[in-house]
Coordinates of C-alpha atoms and ligand atoms in Angstrom, one line a residue:
X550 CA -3.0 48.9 7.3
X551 CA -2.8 46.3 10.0
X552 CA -2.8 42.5 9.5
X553 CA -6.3 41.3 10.3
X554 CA -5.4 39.6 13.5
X555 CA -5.8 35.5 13.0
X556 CA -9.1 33.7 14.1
X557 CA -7.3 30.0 13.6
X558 CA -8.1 28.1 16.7
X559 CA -5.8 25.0 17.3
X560 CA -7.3 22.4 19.3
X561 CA -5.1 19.7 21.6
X562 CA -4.3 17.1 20.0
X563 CA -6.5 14.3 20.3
X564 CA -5.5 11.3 22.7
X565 CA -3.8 9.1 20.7
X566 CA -5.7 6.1 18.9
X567 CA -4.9 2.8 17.6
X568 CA -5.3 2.5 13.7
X569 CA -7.6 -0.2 12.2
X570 CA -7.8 1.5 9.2
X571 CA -5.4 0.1 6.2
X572 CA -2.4 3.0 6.9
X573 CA -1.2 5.2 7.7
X574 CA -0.4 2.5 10.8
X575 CA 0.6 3.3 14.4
X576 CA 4.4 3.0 14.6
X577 CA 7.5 2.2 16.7
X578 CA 8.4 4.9 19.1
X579 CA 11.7 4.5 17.5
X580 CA 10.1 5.6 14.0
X581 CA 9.1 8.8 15.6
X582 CA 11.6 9.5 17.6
X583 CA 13.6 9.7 14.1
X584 CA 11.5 13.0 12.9
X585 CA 13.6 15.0 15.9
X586 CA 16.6 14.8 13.8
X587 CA 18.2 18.2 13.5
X588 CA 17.0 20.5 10.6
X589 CA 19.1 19.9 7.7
X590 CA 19.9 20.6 4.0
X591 CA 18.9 18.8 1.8
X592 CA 21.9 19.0 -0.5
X593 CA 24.5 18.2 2.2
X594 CA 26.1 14.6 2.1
X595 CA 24.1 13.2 5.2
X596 CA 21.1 13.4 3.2
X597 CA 23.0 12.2 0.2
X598 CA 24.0 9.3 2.3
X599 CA 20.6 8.8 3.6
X600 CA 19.1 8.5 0.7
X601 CA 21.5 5.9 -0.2
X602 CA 20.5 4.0 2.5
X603 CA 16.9 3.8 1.9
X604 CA 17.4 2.7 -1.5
X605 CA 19.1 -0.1 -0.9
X606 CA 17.0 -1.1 2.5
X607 CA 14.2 -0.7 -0.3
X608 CA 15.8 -3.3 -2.5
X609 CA 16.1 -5.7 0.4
X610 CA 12.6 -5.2 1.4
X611 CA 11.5 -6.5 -2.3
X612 CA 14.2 -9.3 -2.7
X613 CA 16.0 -7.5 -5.1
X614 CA 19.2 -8.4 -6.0
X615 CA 22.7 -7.0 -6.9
X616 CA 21.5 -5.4 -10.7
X617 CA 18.0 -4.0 -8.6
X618 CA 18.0 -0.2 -7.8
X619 CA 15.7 1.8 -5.3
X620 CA 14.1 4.8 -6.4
X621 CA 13.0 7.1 -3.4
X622 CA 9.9 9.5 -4.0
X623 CA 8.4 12.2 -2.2
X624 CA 4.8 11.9 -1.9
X625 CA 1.9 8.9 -1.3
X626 CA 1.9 5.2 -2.9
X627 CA -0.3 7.4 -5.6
X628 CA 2.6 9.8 -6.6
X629 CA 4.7 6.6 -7.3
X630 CA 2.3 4.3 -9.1
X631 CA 2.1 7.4 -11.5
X632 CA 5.4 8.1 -11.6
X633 CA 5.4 4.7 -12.8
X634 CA 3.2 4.1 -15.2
X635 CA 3.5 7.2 -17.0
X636 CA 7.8 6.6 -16.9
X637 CA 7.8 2.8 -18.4
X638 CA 5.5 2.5 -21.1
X639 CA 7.0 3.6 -24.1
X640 CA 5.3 5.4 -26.7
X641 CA 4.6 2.8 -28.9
X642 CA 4.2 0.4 -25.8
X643 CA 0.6 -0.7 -24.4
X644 CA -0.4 -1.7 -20.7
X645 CA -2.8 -4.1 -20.0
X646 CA -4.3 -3.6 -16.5
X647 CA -5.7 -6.1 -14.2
X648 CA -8.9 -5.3 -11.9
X649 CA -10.4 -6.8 -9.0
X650 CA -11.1 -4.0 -7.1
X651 CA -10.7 -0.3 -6.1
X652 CA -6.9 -0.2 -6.3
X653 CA -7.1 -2.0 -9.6
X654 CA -9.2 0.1 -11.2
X655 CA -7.2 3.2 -9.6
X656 CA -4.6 1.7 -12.1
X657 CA -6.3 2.5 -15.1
X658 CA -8.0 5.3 -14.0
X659 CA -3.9 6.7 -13.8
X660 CA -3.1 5.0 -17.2
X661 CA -6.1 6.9 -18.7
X662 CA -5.2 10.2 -17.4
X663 CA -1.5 9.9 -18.8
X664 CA -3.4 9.0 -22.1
X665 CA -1.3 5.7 -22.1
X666 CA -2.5 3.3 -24.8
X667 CA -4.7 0.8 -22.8
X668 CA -6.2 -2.4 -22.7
X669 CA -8.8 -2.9 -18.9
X670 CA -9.1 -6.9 -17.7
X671 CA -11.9 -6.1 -14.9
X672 CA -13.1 -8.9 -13.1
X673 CA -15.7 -8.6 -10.3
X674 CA -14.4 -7.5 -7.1
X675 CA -13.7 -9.7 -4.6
X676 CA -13.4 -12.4 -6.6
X677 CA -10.0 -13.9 -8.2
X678 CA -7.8 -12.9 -11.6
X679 CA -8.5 -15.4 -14.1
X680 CA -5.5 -16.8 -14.7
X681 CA -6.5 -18.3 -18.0
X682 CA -8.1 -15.1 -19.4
X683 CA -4.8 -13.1 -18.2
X684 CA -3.2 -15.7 -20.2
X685 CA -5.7 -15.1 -23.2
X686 CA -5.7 -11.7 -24.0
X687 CA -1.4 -11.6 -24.3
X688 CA -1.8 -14.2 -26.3
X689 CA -4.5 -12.0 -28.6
X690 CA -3.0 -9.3 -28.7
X691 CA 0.9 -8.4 -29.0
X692 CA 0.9 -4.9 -28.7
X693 CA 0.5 -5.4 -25.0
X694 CA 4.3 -4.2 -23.9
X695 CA 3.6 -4.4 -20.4
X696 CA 0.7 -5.7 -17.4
X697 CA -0.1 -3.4 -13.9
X698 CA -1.5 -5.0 -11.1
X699 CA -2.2 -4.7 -7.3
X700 CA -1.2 -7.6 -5.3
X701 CA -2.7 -6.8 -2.3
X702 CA -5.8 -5.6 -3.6
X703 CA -6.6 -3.5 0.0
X704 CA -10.2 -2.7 -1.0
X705 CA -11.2 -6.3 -0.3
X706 CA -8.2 -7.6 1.3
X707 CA -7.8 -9.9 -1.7
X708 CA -4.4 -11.6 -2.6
X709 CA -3.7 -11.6 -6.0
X710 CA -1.3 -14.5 -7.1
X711 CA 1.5 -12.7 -8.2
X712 CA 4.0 -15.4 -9.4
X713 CA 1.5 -17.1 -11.3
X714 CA 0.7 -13.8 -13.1
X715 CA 4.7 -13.2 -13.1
X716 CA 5.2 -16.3 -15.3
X717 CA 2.3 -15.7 -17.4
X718 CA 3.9 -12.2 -18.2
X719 CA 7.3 -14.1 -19.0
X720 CA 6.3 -16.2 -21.2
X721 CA 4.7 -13.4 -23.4
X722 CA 7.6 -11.4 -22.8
X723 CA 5.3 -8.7 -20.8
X724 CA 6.9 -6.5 -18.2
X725 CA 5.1 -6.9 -15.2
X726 CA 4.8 -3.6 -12.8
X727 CA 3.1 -4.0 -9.2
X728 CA 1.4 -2.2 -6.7
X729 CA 2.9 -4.0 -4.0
X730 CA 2.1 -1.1 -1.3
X731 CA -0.1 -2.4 0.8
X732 CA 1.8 -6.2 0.8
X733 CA 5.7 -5.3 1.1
X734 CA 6.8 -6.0 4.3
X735 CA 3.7 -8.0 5.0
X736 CA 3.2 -10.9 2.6
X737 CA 6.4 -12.7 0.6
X738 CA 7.2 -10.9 -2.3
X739 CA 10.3 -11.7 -4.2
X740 CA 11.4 -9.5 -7.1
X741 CA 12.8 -12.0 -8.8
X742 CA 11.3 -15.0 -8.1
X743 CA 8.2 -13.5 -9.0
X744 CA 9.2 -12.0 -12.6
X745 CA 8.3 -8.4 -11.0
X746 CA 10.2 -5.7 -13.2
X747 CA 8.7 -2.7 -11.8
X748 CA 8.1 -2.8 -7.7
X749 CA 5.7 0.3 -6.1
X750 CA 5.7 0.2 -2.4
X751 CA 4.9 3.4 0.4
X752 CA 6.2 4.3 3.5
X753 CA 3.6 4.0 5.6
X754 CA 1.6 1.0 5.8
X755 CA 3.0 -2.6 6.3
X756 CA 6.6 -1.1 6.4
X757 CA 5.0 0.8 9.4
X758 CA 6.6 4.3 8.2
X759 CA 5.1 7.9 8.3
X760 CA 3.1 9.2 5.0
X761 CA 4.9 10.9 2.6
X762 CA 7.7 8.9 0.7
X763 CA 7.4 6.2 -1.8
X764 CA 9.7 4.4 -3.7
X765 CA 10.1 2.2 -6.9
X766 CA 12.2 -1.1 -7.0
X767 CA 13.5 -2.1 -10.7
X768 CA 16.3 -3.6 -12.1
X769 CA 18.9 -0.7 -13.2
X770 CA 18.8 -1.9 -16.7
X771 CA 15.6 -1.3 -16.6
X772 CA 16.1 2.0 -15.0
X773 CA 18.6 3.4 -17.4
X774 CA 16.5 2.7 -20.7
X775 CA 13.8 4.8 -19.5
X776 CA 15.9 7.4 -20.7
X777 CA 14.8 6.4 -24.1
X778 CA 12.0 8.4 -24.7
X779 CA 10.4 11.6 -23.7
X780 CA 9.0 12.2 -20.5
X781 CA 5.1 12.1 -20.0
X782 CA 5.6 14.5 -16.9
X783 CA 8.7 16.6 -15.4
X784 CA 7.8 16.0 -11.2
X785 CA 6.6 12.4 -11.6
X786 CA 9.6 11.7 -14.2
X787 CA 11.0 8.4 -12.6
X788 CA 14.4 8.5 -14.9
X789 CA 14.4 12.4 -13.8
X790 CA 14.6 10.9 -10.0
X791 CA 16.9 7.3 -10.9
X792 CA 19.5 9.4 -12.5
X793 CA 19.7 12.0 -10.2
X794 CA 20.1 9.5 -7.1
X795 CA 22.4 7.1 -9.0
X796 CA 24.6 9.1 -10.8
X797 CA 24.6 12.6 -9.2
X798 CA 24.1 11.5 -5.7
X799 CA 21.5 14.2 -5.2
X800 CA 17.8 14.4 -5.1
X801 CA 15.9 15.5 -7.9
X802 CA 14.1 18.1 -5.9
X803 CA 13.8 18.4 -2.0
X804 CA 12.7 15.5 -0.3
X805 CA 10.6 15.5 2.6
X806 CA 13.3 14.6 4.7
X807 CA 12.3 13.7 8.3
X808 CA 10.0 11.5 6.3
X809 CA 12.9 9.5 5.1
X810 CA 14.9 9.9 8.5
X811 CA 11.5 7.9 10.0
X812 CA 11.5 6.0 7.1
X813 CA 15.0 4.2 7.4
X814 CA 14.1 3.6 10.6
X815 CA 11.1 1.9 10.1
X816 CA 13.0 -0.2 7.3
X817 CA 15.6 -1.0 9.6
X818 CA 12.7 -2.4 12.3
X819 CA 11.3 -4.3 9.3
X820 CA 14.3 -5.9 8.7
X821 CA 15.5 -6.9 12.0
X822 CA 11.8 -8.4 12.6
X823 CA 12.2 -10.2 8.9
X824 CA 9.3 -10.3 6.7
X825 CA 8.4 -13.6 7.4
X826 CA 7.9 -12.7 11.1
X827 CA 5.7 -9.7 10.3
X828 CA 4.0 -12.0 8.6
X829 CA 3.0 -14.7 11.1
X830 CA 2.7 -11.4 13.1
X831 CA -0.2 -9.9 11.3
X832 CA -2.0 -13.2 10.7
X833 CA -2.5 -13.6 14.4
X834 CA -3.9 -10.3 14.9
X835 CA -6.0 -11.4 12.0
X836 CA -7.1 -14.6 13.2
X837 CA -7.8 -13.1 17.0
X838 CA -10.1 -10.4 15.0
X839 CA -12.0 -13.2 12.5
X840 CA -12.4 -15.6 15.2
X841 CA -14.0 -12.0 17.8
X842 CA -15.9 -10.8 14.7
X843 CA -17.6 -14.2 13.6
X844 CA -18.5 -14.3 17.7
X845 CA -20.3 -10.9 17.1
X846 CA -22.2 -12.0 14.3
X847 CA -20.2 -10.9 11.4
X848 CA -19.6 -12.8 8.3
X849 CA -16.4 -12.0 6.5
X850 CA -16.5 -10.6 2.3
X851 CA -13.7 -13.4 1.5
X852 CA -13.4 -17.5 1.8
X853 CA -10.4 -17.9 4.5
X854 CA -7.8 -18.5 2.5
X855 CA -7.9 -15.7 -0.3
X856 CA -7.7 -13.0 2.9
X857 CA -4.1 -11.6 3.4
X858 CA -3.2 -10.8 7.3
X859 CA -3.5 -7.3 7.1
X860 CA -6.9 -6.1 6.3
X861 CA -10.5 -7.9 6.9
X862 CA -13.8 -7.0 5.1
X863 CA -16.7 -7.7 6.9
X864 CA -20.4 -7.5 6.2
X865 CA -22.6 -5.8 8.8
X866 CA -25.0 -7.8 11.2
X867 CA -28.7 -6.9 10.1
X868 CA -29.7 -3.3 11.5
X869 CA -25.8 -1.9 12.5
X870 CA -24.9 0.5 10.3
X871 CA -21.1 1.4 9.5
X872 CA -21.4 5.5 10.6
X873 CA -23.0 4.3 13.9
X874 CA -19.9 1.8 13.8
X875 CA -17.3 3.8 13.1
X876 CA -18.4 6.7 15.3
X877 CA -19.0 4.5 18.4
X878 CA -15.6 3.2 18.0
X879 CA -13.9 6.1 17.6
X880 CA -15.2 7.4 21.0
X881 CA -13.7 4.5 22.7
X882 CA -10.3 5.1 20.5
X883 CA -10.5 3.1 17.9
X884 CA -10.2 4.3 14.0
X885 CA -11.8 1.5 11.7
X886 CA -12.0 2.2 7.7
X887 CA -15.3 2.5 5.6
X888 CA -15.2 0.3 2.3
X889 CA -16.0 1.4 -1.2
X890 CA -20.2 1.3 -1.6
X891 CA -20.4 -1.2 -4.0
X892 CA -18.9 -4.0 -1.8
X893 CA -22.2 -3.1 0.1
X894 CA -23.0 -2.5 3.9
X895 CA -19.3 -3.7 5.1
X896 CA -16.5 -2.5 7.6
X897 CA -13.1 -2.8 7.0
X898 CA -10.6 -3.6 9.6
X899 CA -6.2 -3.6 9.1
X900 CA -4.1 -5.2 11.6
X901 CA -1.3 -3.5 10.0
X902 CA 1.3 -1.6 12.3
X903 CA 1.9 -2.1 16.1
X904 CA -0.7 -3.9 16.8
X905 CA -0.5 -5.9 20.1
X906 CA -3.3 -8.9 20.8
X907 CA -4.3 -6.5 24.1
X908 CA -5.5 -4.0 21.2
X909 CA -7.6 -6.6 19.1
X910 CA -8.8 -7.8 22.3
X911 CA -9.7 -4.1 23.9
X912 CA -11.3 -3.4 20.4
X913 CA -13.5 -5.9 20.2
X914 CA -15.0 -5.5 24.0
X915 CA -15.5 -2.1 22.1
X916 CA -17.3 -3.0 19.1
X917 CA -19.4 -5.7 21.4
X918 CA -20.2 -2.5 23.7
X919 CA -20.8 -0.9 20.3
X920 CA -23.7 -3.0 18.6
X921 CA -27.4 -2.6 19.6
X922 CA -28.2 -4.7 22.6
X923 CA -29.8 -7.6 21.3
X924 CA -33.4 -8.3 20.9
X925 CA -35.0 -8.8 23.7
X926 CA -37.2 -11.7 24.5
X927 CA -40.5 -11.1 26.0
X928 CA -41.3 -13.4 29.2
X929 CA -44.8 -14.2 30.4
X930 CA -45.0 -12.0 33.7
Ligands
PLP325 C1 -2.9 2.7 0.0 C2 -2.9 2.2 -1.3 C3 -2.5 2.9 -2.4 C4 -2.1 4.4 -2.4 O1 -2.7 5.2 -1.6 P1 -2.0 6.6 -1.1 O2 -3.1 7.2 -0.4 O3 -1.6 7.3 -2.3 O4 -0.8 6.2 -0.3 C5 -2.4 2.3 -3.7 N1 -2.6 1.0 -3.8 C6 -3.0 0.2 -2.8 C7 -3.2 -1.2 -3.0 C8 -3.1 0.8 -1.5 O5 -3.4 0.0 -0.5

């Protein structure tokens, strides 16, 4: 019997465009360049050593310190924001989760599928945490072991006000966990200063990385008394993949390894530009796209002010619609991102990655070219 012979078709690869969605971002030559490393083992010492690397770079990137310990993941923000919240909670532990959007109600959707006792603080989207209620419900109820929150909440482009919320969850002795993955290496976020315990960042948004690694940042204390209790899963078992990095210098399973090879690079890019500078670097690509978008007649979801440099939400001008939007766009080579229904009829934009101010400018002669010509006035003849 013969092997049906294949019918796959593989088209050329399409011209290359620049990313306005919220990552995956378009990177550094230098970050691809880093996926033609030789093939290699993933059980020999330079990926032992690479590993080693990252974990530390990853500590540096939160403003970790000498007791904080990377943990490097294989898969997307997802895999390790499950990872952790089904690793730190203990079984007689609670988590109360923050929400102010898609990412935080991702959270709990995670903390119910792990069956983790839970308590939901869901405040309208696009609008801020309440401090005061945050403050409120720890004070209520002491079973609450430990809080989960997004700090850039990318649905919106929200930023949540993480040391305040860090000093709340001190003073109630709460252990606060993060999703910082669409903030690090965009927006200052200090481990410690901030009373983070439990750090969740990716690979491939304002790191400017590939998809396909993750990582945790937590102090090792922390780390090692995870150990305490069983394990809620075996892939996603974070003390599974801290021990086996710290103390066996080995990972747990097989990483995607020209992922991390990318990865490093991109970390040592991010470094070398500072975080500060990235910064200041995505706010002007911000402020070139609000000032183009306010031309076209676009009014933005957020005050100025709450908005964080790296994504923009704005609502539609009366009678565009996002698919004509996004398709248009995408013919003249630009991606933009669709937001979650309920925010209404909205775009989203990210000036994440290597973004130059040709590209904003170049992208918004596109979106003009883009929206319906406008009404025209009829003249006496
Ligand atoms: C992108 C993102 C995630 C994770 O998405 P993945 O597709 O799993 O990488 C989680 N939280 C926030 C705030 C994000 O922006």
């Amino acid at each position: 019997m013969s092997a049906p012979q294949s019918t796959v078709r593989y088209a050329p690869a399409p011209a290359p465009a620049v990313l306005l969605n919220p990552g995956p971002v378009n990177v550094h030559p230098d970050v691809r360049a880093a996926l033609g490393f030789p093939d290699v083992c993933h059980r020999e010492p330079e990926v032992a050593a690479l590993i080693d690397r990252i974990r530390a770079k990853v500590v540096a990137v939160c403003g970790g310190g000498p007791e904080h310990r990377g943990v490097l993941l294989t898969g997307s923000g997802t895999a390790a924001l499950e990872a952790t919240l089904g690793s730190i909670v203990p079984p007689d532990g609670k988590v109360l989760v923050l929400e102010n959007g898609h990412y935080g109600v991702r959270l709990a959707e995670i903390a119910t599928a792990l069956g983790l006792p839970l308590r939901r603080l869901a405040f309208a989207w696009a609008s801020p945490l309440d401090l005061a209620a945050i403050e409120a419900t720890l004070a209520a109820d002491r079973s609450i072991t430990h809080v989960a929150m997004v700090h850039h909440e990318t649905s919106t482009g929200m930023l949540n006000p993480l040391r305040e919320i860090g000093e709340i969850c001190r003073r109630h002795g709460a252990s606060l966990a993060v999703d910082a993955i669409s903030s690090l290496g965009s927006e200052a976020l200090d481990v410690r200063l901030d009373g983070v315990d439990w750090c969740v960042g990716t690979a491939n948004k304002c790191l400017e990385g590939l998809p396909g690694m993750s990582f945790v940042c937590a102090p090792e204390p922390l780390l090692r008394g995870l150990a305490g209790w069983p394990p809620r899963g075996y892939y996603l078992d974070l003390s599974r993949h801290f021990l086996a990095q710290e103390d066996l210098g080995a990972p747990a399973f097989t990483p995607a390894v020209q992922i991390a090879f990318a990865f490093e690079r991109a970390l040592d890019l991010t470094l070398a530009e500072t975080v500060t500078a990235r910064t200041a670097r995505y706010a002007r690509r911000a402020e070139e796209l609000r000032a183009g978008l306010a031309d076209l007649g676009f009014r933005p979801l957020l005050e100025s002010g709450e908005a964080s440099g790296a994504v923009t939400v704005s609502h539609l001008p009366d009678g565009v619609t996002y698919e004509h939007l996004h398709d248009a766009l995408k013919a003249a080579g630009f991606v933009v991102y669709a937001t979650q229904a309920r925010l209404g009829a909205t775009v989203r934009i990210g000036t994440m990655g290597q973004l130059t101010e040709a590209d904003i400018a170049r992208f918004l002669a596109a979106l003009r070219e883009a929206l319906p010509a406008p009404a025209r006035v009829d003249r006496p003849a």
